[in-house]
Amino acid sequence: MSSALLPKPQMRRLLARRMKFHLFGAFFVSVGCAALYKFGVAEPRKRAYAEFYKNYDPMKDFEAMRAAGVFESAPPK
Amino acid sequence: MLAARAFSLIGKRAISTSICVRAHGHAGVVKAEDFSLPAYVDRRDVPLPEVAFVRDLSAQQKALKEKEKASWTALSVDEKVELYRIKFNESYAEMNRGTNEWKTVLGGVLFFLGVTGLILLWQKHFMYGPVPHTFSDEWLSAQTKRMLDMRVNPVEGISSQWDFEKNEWKK
């Protein structure tokens, strides 16, 4: 054991420091998760649907499905 | 004593019981068991336990305790450590030290996962019958073709991965 004194540890405001750290952390983690989901999942999905329906012709789609023979009430021509 | 004299006024037979009580000394008081007395405990949330760790001091330790009553600047470092060890069993650092228990736990978990895997292999080989015919390659390809014909999940799902012009999967 050395005779030199150790530096005095932090004695006060321990909970306040911990709370500040965790409040900031929780805020940024949750906002980060929301942002990640929005720009990783939600926006691409909205774009995919917009692209799909931009030039969508339902009758052409229907004729293709009918030609493949999946309809009971609308047999292929 | 007073009780004996008081009882002698009532009757001789009472004296014998009071004599018995005096002969036993402190009959009626049971010797305190160790577990009912204040105990020493090494806990993070109990910084100063109720009793010192060392109960019965040796002659040397008793001398040290006498020296402790004088000025503490006269104590050497080793004496201070000895006084600490009389009072406490483990320091906070020793009390909070980590163990290697996690290795045992992880090893046990992985081992039993392995045993489970062996059991499953045995089951698949010796116990279960064949899978349904709807899992055969021919059935699965016919099933996938029908899903594409019906345009199942055309926006983000399976039909969006098929190129209907070239009749092949999209690259």
mmCIF file of C-alpha atoms in Angstrom:
data_model
loop_
_atom_site.group_PDB
_atom_site.id
_atom_site.type_symbol
_atom_site.label_atom_id
_atom_site.label_comp_id
_atom_site.label_asym_id
_atom_site.label_seq_id
_atom_site.Cartn_x
_atom_site.Cartn_y
_atom_site.Cartn_z
ATOM 1 C CA MET A 1 0.000 0.000 0.000
ATOM 2 C CA SER A 2 1.523 3.330 -1.092
ATOM 3 C CA SER A 3 1.497 6.288 1.207
ATOM 4 C CA ALA A 4 0.307 8.623 -1.611
ATOM 5 C CA LEU A 5 -3.361 9.570 -1.312
ATOM 6 C CA LEU A 6 -5.821 8.429 -3.938
ATOM 7 C CA PRO A 7 -7.800 11.207 -5.646
ATOM 8 C CA LYS A 8 -11.081 11.854 -3.832
ATOM 9 C CA PRO A 9 -13.869 10.120 -5.724
ATOM 10 C CA GLN A 10 -17.060 11.846 -6.864
ATOM 11 C CA MET A 11 -19.256 12.034 -3.773
ATOM 12 C CA ARG A 12 -22.299 14.049 -4.811
ATOM 13 C CA ARG A 13 -24.876 14.269 -7.623
ATOM 14 C CA LEU A 14 -24.243 10.635 -8.603
ATOM 15 C CA LEU A 15 -27.891 9.913 -9.368
ATOM 16 C CA ALA A 16 -28.283 13.204 -11.224
ATOM 17 C CA ARG A 17 -25.340 12.363 -13.458
ATOM 18 C CA ARG A 18 -26.653 8.853 -14.116
ATOM 19 C CA MET A 19 -30.151 10.123 -14.835
ATOM 20 C CA LYS A 20 -28.886 12.780 -17.254
ATOM 21 C CA PHE A 21 -26.842 10.174 -19.116
ATOM 22 C CA HIS A 22 -29.718 7.735 -19.350
ATOM 23 C CA LEU A 23 -32.357 10.322 -20.233
ATOM 24 C CA PHE A 24 -30.267 11.576 -23.140
ATOM 25 C CA GLY A 25 -29.438 8.028 -24.126
ATOM 26 C CA ALA A 26 -33.045 6.871 -24.022
ATOM 27 C CA PHE A 27 -34.186 9.867 -26.049
ATOM 28 C CA PHE A 28 -31.591 9.414 -28.761
ATOM 29 C CA VAL A 29 -31.965 5.629 -28.890
ATOM 30 C CA SER A 30 -35.721 5.823 -29.309
ATOM 31 C CA VAL A 31 -35.573 8.665 -31.841
ATOM 32 C CA GLY A 32 -32.841 6.774 -33.659
ATOM 33 C CA CYS A 33 -34.938 3.604 -33.790
ATOM 34 C CA ALA A 34 -37.919 5.570 -35.112
ATOM 35 C CA ALA A 35 -35.797 7.297 -37.749
ATOM 36 C CA LEU A 36 -34.183 4.014 -38.774
ATOM 37 C CA TYR A 37 -37.588 2.377 -39.190
ATOM 38 C CA LYS A 38 -39.010 5.341 -41.100
ATOM 39 C CA PHE A 39 -36.161 5.562 -43.576
ATOM 40 C CA GLY A 40 -35.350 1.860 -43.706
ATOM 41 C CA VAL A 41 -38.815 0.365 -43.884
ATOM 42 C CA ALA A 42 -41.661 2.841 -44.175
ATOM 43 C CA GLU A 43 -40.338 5.138 -46.928
ATOM 44 C CA PRO A 44 -39.100 2.306 -49.224
ATOM 45 C CA ARG A 45 -42.443 0.575 -48.805
ATOM 46 C CA LYS A 46 -44.385 3.704 -49.724
ATOM 47 C CA ARG A 47 -42.141 4.184 -52.752
ATOM 48 C CA ALA A 48 -42.590 0.549 -53.808
ATOM 49 C CA TYR A 49 -46.373 0.889 -53.709
ATOM 50 C CA ALA A 50 -46.263 4.216 -55.580
ATOM 51 C CA GLU A 51 -44.024 2.704 -58.268
ATOM 52 C CA PHE A 52 -46.237 -0.335 -58.608
ATOM 53 C CA TYR A 53 -49.443 1.594 -59.065
ATOM 54 C CA LYS A 54 -47.974 4.376 -61.230
ATOM 55 C CA ASN A 55 -48.374 2.462 -64.510
ATOM 56 C CA TYR A 56 -50.655 -0.334 -63.280
ATOM 57 C CA ASP A 57 -53.261 -1.598 -65.706
ATOM 58 C CA PRO A 58 -55.702 -3.878 -63.850
ATOM 59 C CA MET A 59 -57.336 -5.217 -67.020
ATOM 60 C CA LYS A 60 -54.002 -6.258 -68.489
ATOM 61 C CA ASP A 61 -53.167 -7.948 -65.200
ATOM 62 C CA PHE A 62 -56.533 -9.686 -65.192
ATOM 63 C CA GLU A 63 -56.069 -10.988 -68.753
ATOM 64 C CA ALA A 64 -52.640 -12.334 -67.859
ATOM 65 C CA MET A 65 -54.039 -14.141 -64.812
ATOM 66 C CA ARG A 66 -56.958 -15.485 -66.843
ATOM 67 C CA ALA A 67 -54.602 -16.783 -69.520
ATOM 68 C CA ALA A 68 -52.667 -18.649 -66.826
ATOM 69 C CA GLY A 69 -55.919 -20.398 -65.883
ATOM 70 C CA VAL A 70 -56.275 -19.452 -62.199
ATOM 71 C CA PHE A 71 -59.913 -18.276 -62.441
ATOM 72 C CA GLU A 72 -62.828 -20.694 -62.198
ATOM 73 C CA SER A 73 -65.442 -18.186 -63.396
ATOM 74 C CA ALA A 74 -63.313 -16.688 -66.198
ATOM 75 C CA PRO A 75 -61.701 -19.493 -68.200
ATOM 76 C CA PRO A 76 -58.947 -18.762 -70.691
ATOM 77 C CA LYS A 77 -60.219 -17.664 -74.163
ATOM 78 C CA MET B 1 -33.859 -13.425 48.600
ATOM 79 C CA LEU B 2 -36.837 -11.181 49.104
ATOM 80 C CA ALA B 3 -39.025 -13.736 47.349
ATOM 81 C CA ALA B 4 -37.795 -16.464 49.712
ATOM 82 C CA ARG B 5 -38.679 -14.434 52.795
ATOM 83 C CA ALA B 6 -42.047 -13.445 51.317
ATOM 84 C CA PHE B 7 -42.893 -17.079 50.520
ATOM 85 C CA SER B 8 -41.878 -18.218 54.026
ATOM 86 C CA LEU B 9 -44.852 -16.196 55.319
ATOM 87 C CA ILE B 10 -47.206 -18.256 53.074
ATOM 88 C CA GLY B 11 -45.774 -21.739 53.487
ATOM 89 C CA LYS B 12 -42.612 -23.758 53.845
ATOM 90 C CA ARG B 13 -43.050 -25.560 50.492
ATOM 91 C CA ALA B 14 -42.596 -22.333 48.496
ATOM 92 C CA ILE B 15 -39.067 -21.903 49.916
ATOM 93 C CA SER B 16 -37.789 -25.033 48.182
ATOM 94 C CA THR B 17 -38.710 -23.654 44.712
ATOM 95 C CA SER B 18 -37.032 -20.330 45.408
ATOM 96 C CA ILE B 19 -33.942 -22.145 46.691
ATOM 97 C CA CYS B 20 -33.950 -24.186 43.469
ATOM 98 C CA VAL B 21 -34.065 -20.972 41.457
ATOM 99 C CA ARG B 22 -31.100 -19.526 43.344
ATOM 100 C CA ALA B 23 -29.135 -22.773 43.048
ATOM 101 C CA HIS B 24 -29.466 -22.712 39.233
ATOM 102 C CA GLY B 25 -28.293 -19.111 39.198
ATOM 103 C CA HIS B 26 -30.121 -17.745 36.168
ATOM 104 C CA ALA B 27 -32.464 -20.624 35.260
ATOM 105 C CA GLY B 28 -35.149 -19.505 32.841
ATOM 106 C CA VAL B 29 -32.562 -17.762 30.638
ATOM 107 C CA VAL B 30 -31.451 -19.900 27.670
ATOM 108 C CA LYS B 31 -27.929 -19.505 26.260
ATOM 109 C CA ALA B 32 -28.182 -17.287 23.177
ATOM 110 C CA GLU B 33 -27.551 -19.239 19.969
ATOM 111 C CA ASP B 34 -25.133 -17.831 17.447
ATOM 112 C CA PHE B 35 -27.766 -17.266 14.804
ATOM 113 C CA SER B 36 -29.864 -15.098 17.121
ATOM 114 C CA LEU B 37 -27.011 -12.678 17.869
ATOM 115 C CA PRO B 38 -25.978 -9.793 15.616
ATOM 116 C CA ALA B 39 -23.864 -11.227 12.812
ATOM 117 C CA TYR B 40 -21.076 -10.049 10.564
ATOM 118 C CA VAL B 41 -21.962 -9.845 6.880
ATOM 119 C CA ASP B 42 -20.031 -8.843 3.739
ATOM 120 C CA ARG B 43 -22.615 -6.901 1.729
ATOM 121 C CA ARG B 44 -22.353 -3.916 -0.576
ATOM 122 C CA ASP B 45 -25.341 -2.221 1.020
ATOM 123 C CA VAL B 46 -24.115 -2.797 4.600
ATOM 124 C CA PRO B 47 -20.860 -0.802 4.842
ATOM 125 C CA LEU B 48 -20.538 -1.126 8.650
ATOM 126 C CA PRO B 49 -21.736 -4.526 9.905
ATOM 127 C CA GLU B 50 -23.163 -4.899 13.390
ATOM 128 C CA VAL B 51 -20.132 -6.732 14.809
ATOM 129 C CA ALA B 52 -16.458 -6.904 13.957
ATOM 130 C CA PHE B 53 -15.309 -9.851 11.890
ATOM 131 C CA VAL B 54 -12.839 -11.284 14.375
ATOM 132 C CA ARG B 55 -14.665 -12.132 17.578
ATOM 133 C CA ASP B 56 -11.940 -13.638 19.766
ATOM 134 C CA LEU B 57 -8.783 -11.584 19.596
ATOM 135 C CA SER B 58 -5.363 -13.080 20.180
ATOM 136 C CA ALA B 59 -3.056 -11.474 22.721
ATOM 137 C CA GLN B 60 -1.220 -9.659 19.943
ATOM 138 C CA GLN B 61 -4.486 -8.326 18.510
ATOM 139 C CA LYS B 62 -5.658 -7.256 21.953
ATOM 140 C CA ALA B 63 -2.422 -5.290 22.389
ATOM 141 C CA LEU B 64 -3.032 -3.664 19.013
ATOM 142 C CA LYS B 65 -6.545 -2.692 20.053
ATOM 143 C CA GLU B 66 -5.073 -1.008 23.136
ATOM 144 C CA LYS B 67 -2.607 0.858 20.916
ATOM 145 C CA GLU B 68 -5.540 1.959 18.756
ATOM 146 C CA LYS B 69 -6.905 3.907 21.722
ATOM 147 C CA ALA B 70 -3.887 6.209 21.549
ATOM 148 C CA SER B 71 -3.051 8.537 18.661
ATOM 149 C CA TRP B 72 -3.504 6.863 15.274
ATOM 150 C CA THR B 73 -0.490 8.585 13.753
ATOM 151 C CA ALA B 74 1.636 6.263 15.904
ATOM 152 C CA LEU B 75 0.291 3.207 14.049
ATOM 153 C CA SER B 76 2.302 1.766 11.207
ATOM 154 C CA VAL B 77 0.711 0.902 7.886
ATOM 155 C CA ASP B 78 0.786 -2.827 8.677
ATOM 156 C CA GLU B 79 -0.901 -2.193 12.008
ATOM 157 C CA LYS B 80 -3.646 -0.207 10.306
ATOM 158 C CA VAL B 81 -4.175 -3.036 7.841
ATOM 159 C CA GLU B 82 -4.284 -5.517 10.740
ATOM 160 C CA LEU B 83 -6.920 -3.390 12.473
ATOM 161 C CA TYR B 84 -8.912 -3.304 9.250
ATOM 162 C CA ARG B 85 -8.721 -7.086 8.906
ATOM 163 C CA ILE B 86 -9.883 -7.501 12.508
ATOM 164 C CA LYS B 87 -12.948 -5.429 11.751
ATOM 165 C CA PHE B 88 -13.717 -6.577 8.208
ATOM 166 C CA ASN B 89 -13.441 -9.854 6.332
ATOM 167 C CA GLU B 90 -13.272 -8.720 2.699
ATOM 168 C CA SER B 91 -12.711 -5.252 1.316
ATOM 169 C CA TYR B 92 -15.218 -3.889 -1.144
ATOM 170 C CA ALA B 93 -12.869 -4.706 -4.000
ATOM 171 C CA GLU B 94 -12.543 -8.305 -2.796
ATOM 172 C CA MET B 95 -16.268 -8.554 -2.113
ATOM 173 C CA ASN B 96 -17.262 -7.332 -5.569
ATOM 174 C CA ARG B 97 -14.701 -9.301 -7.527
ATOM 175 C CA GLY B 98 -16.001 -11.124 -10.566
ATOM 176 C CA THR B 99 -15.868 -14.872 -10.902
ATOM 177 C CA ASN B 100 -15.402 -17.215 -13.818
ATOM 178 C CA GLU B 101 -18.905 -18.572 -13.340
ATOM 179 C CA TRP B 102 -20.056 -17.271 -16.723
ATOM 180 C CA LYS B 103 -17.741 -19.697 -18.482
ATOM 181 C CA THR B 104 -19.347 -22.614 -16.673
ATOM 182 C CA VAL B 105 -22.841 -21.323 -17.450
ATOM 183 C CA LEU B 106 -22.063 -20.750 -21.135
ATOM 184 C CA GLY B 107 -20.378 -24.116 -21.425
ATOM 185 C CA GLY B 108 -23.305 -25.867 -19.802
ATOM 186 C CA VAL B 109 -25.825 -24.093 -22.035
ATOM 187 C CA LEU B 110 -23.929 -24.960 -25.213
ATOM 188 C CA PHE B 111 -23.410 -28.534 -24.076
ATOM 189 C CA PHE B 112 -27.094 -29.123 -23.470
ATOM 190 C CA LEU B 113 -27.982 -27.409 -26.744
ATOM 191 C CA GLY B 114 -25.686 -29.934 -28.381
ATOM 192 C CA VAL B 115 -27.375 -32.806 -26.559
ATOM 193 C CA THR B 116 -30.730 -31.484 -27.777
ATOM 194 C CA GLY B 117 -29.377 -31.393 -31.320
ATOM 195 C CA LEU B 118 -28.288 -35.022 -31.047
ATOM 196 C CA ILE B 119 -31.717 -35.977 -29.763
ATOM 197 C CA LEU B 120 -33.347 -34.201 -32.712
ATOM 198 C CA LEU B 121 -31.036 -35.958 -35.193
ATOM 199 C CA TRP B 122 -31.890 -39.311 -33.653
ATOM 200 C CA GLN B 123 -35.576 -38.491 -33.828
ATOM 201 C CA LYS B 124 -35.415 -37.489 -37.488
ATOM 202 C CA HIS B 125 -33.544 -40.648 -38.379
ATOM 203 C CA PHE B 126 -35.305 -43.243 -36.250
ATOM 204 C CA MET B 127 -38.680 -41.891 -35.236
ATOM 205 C CA TYR B 128 -40.338 -39.574 -37.720
ATOM 206 C CA GLY B 129 -41.952 -40.824 -40.912
ATOM 207 C CA PRO B 130 -41.547 -39.197 -44.325
ATOM 208 C CA VAL B 131 -42.617 -35.558 -44.875
ATOM 209 C CA PRO B 132 -45.916 -34.938 -46.737
ATOM 210 C CA HIS B 133 -45.842 -35.299 -50.539
ATOM 211 C CA THR B 134 -46.558 -31.582 -50.868
ATOM 212 C CA PHE B 135 -42.903 -30.908 -49.964
ATOM 213 C CA SER B 136 -41.524 -32.692 -53.036
ATOM 214 C CA ASP B 137 -39.676 -30.590 -55.601
ATOM 215 C CA GLU B 138 -42.321 -31.132 -58.296
ATOM 216 C CA TRP B 139 -45.139 -30.039 -56.041
ATOM 217 C CA LEU B 140 -43.188 -26.994 -54.780
ATOM 218 C CA SER B 141 -42.361 -25.772 -58.291
ATOM 219 C CA ALA B 142 -46.005 -26.271 -59.400
ATOM 220 C CA GLN B 143 -47.082 -24.430 -56.251
ATOM 221 C CA THR B 144 -44.724 -21.511 -56.915
ATOM 222 C CA LYS B 145 -45.867 -21.315 -60.547
ATOM 223 C CA ARG B 146 -49.474 -21.087 -59.412
ATOM 224 C CA MET B 147 -48.597 -18.339 -56.901
ATOM 225 C CA LEU B 148 -46.917 -16.318 -59.666
ATOM 226 C CA ASP B 149 -49.889 -16.893 -62.004
ATOM 227 C CA MET B 150 -52.192 -15.500 -59.297
ATOM 228 C CA ARG B 151 -49.816 -12.539 -58.834
ATOM 229 C CA VAL B 152 -49.436 -13.206 -55.103
ATOM 230 C CA ASN B 153 -47.827 -10.208 -53.300
ATOM 231 C CA PRO B 154 -46.997 -8.270 -56.474
ATOM 232 C CA VAL B 155 -45.700 -5.084 -54.758
ATOM 233 C CA GLU B 156 -42.956 -6.317 -52.402
ATOM 234 C CA GLY B 157 -43.362 -10.098 -52.296
ATOM 235 C CA ILE B 158 -42.763 -13.102 -54.506
ATOM 236 C CA SER B 159 -44.395 -11.822 -57.709
ATOM 237 C CA SER B 160 -42.247 -8.692 -57.536
ATOM 238 C CA GLN B 161 -39.136 -10.902 -57.848
ATOM 239 C CA TRP B 162 -40.315 -12.593 -61.060
ATOM 240 C CA ASP B 163 -39.777 -11.075 -64.486
ATOM 241 C CA PHE B 164 -43.042 -11.853 -66.326
ATOM 242 C CA GLU B 165 -41.660 -10.742 -69.718
ATOM 243 C CA LYS B 166 -38.552 -12.883 -69.699
ATOM 244 C CA ASN B 167 -40.175 -15.668 -67.658
ATOM 245 C CA GLU B 168 -37.351 -15.886 -65.126
ATOM 246 C CA TRP B 169 -36.412 -14.607 -61.696
ATOM 247 C CA LYS B 170 -35.287 -10.988 -61.614
ATOM 248 C CA LYS B 171 -31.576 -10.486 -61.121
#
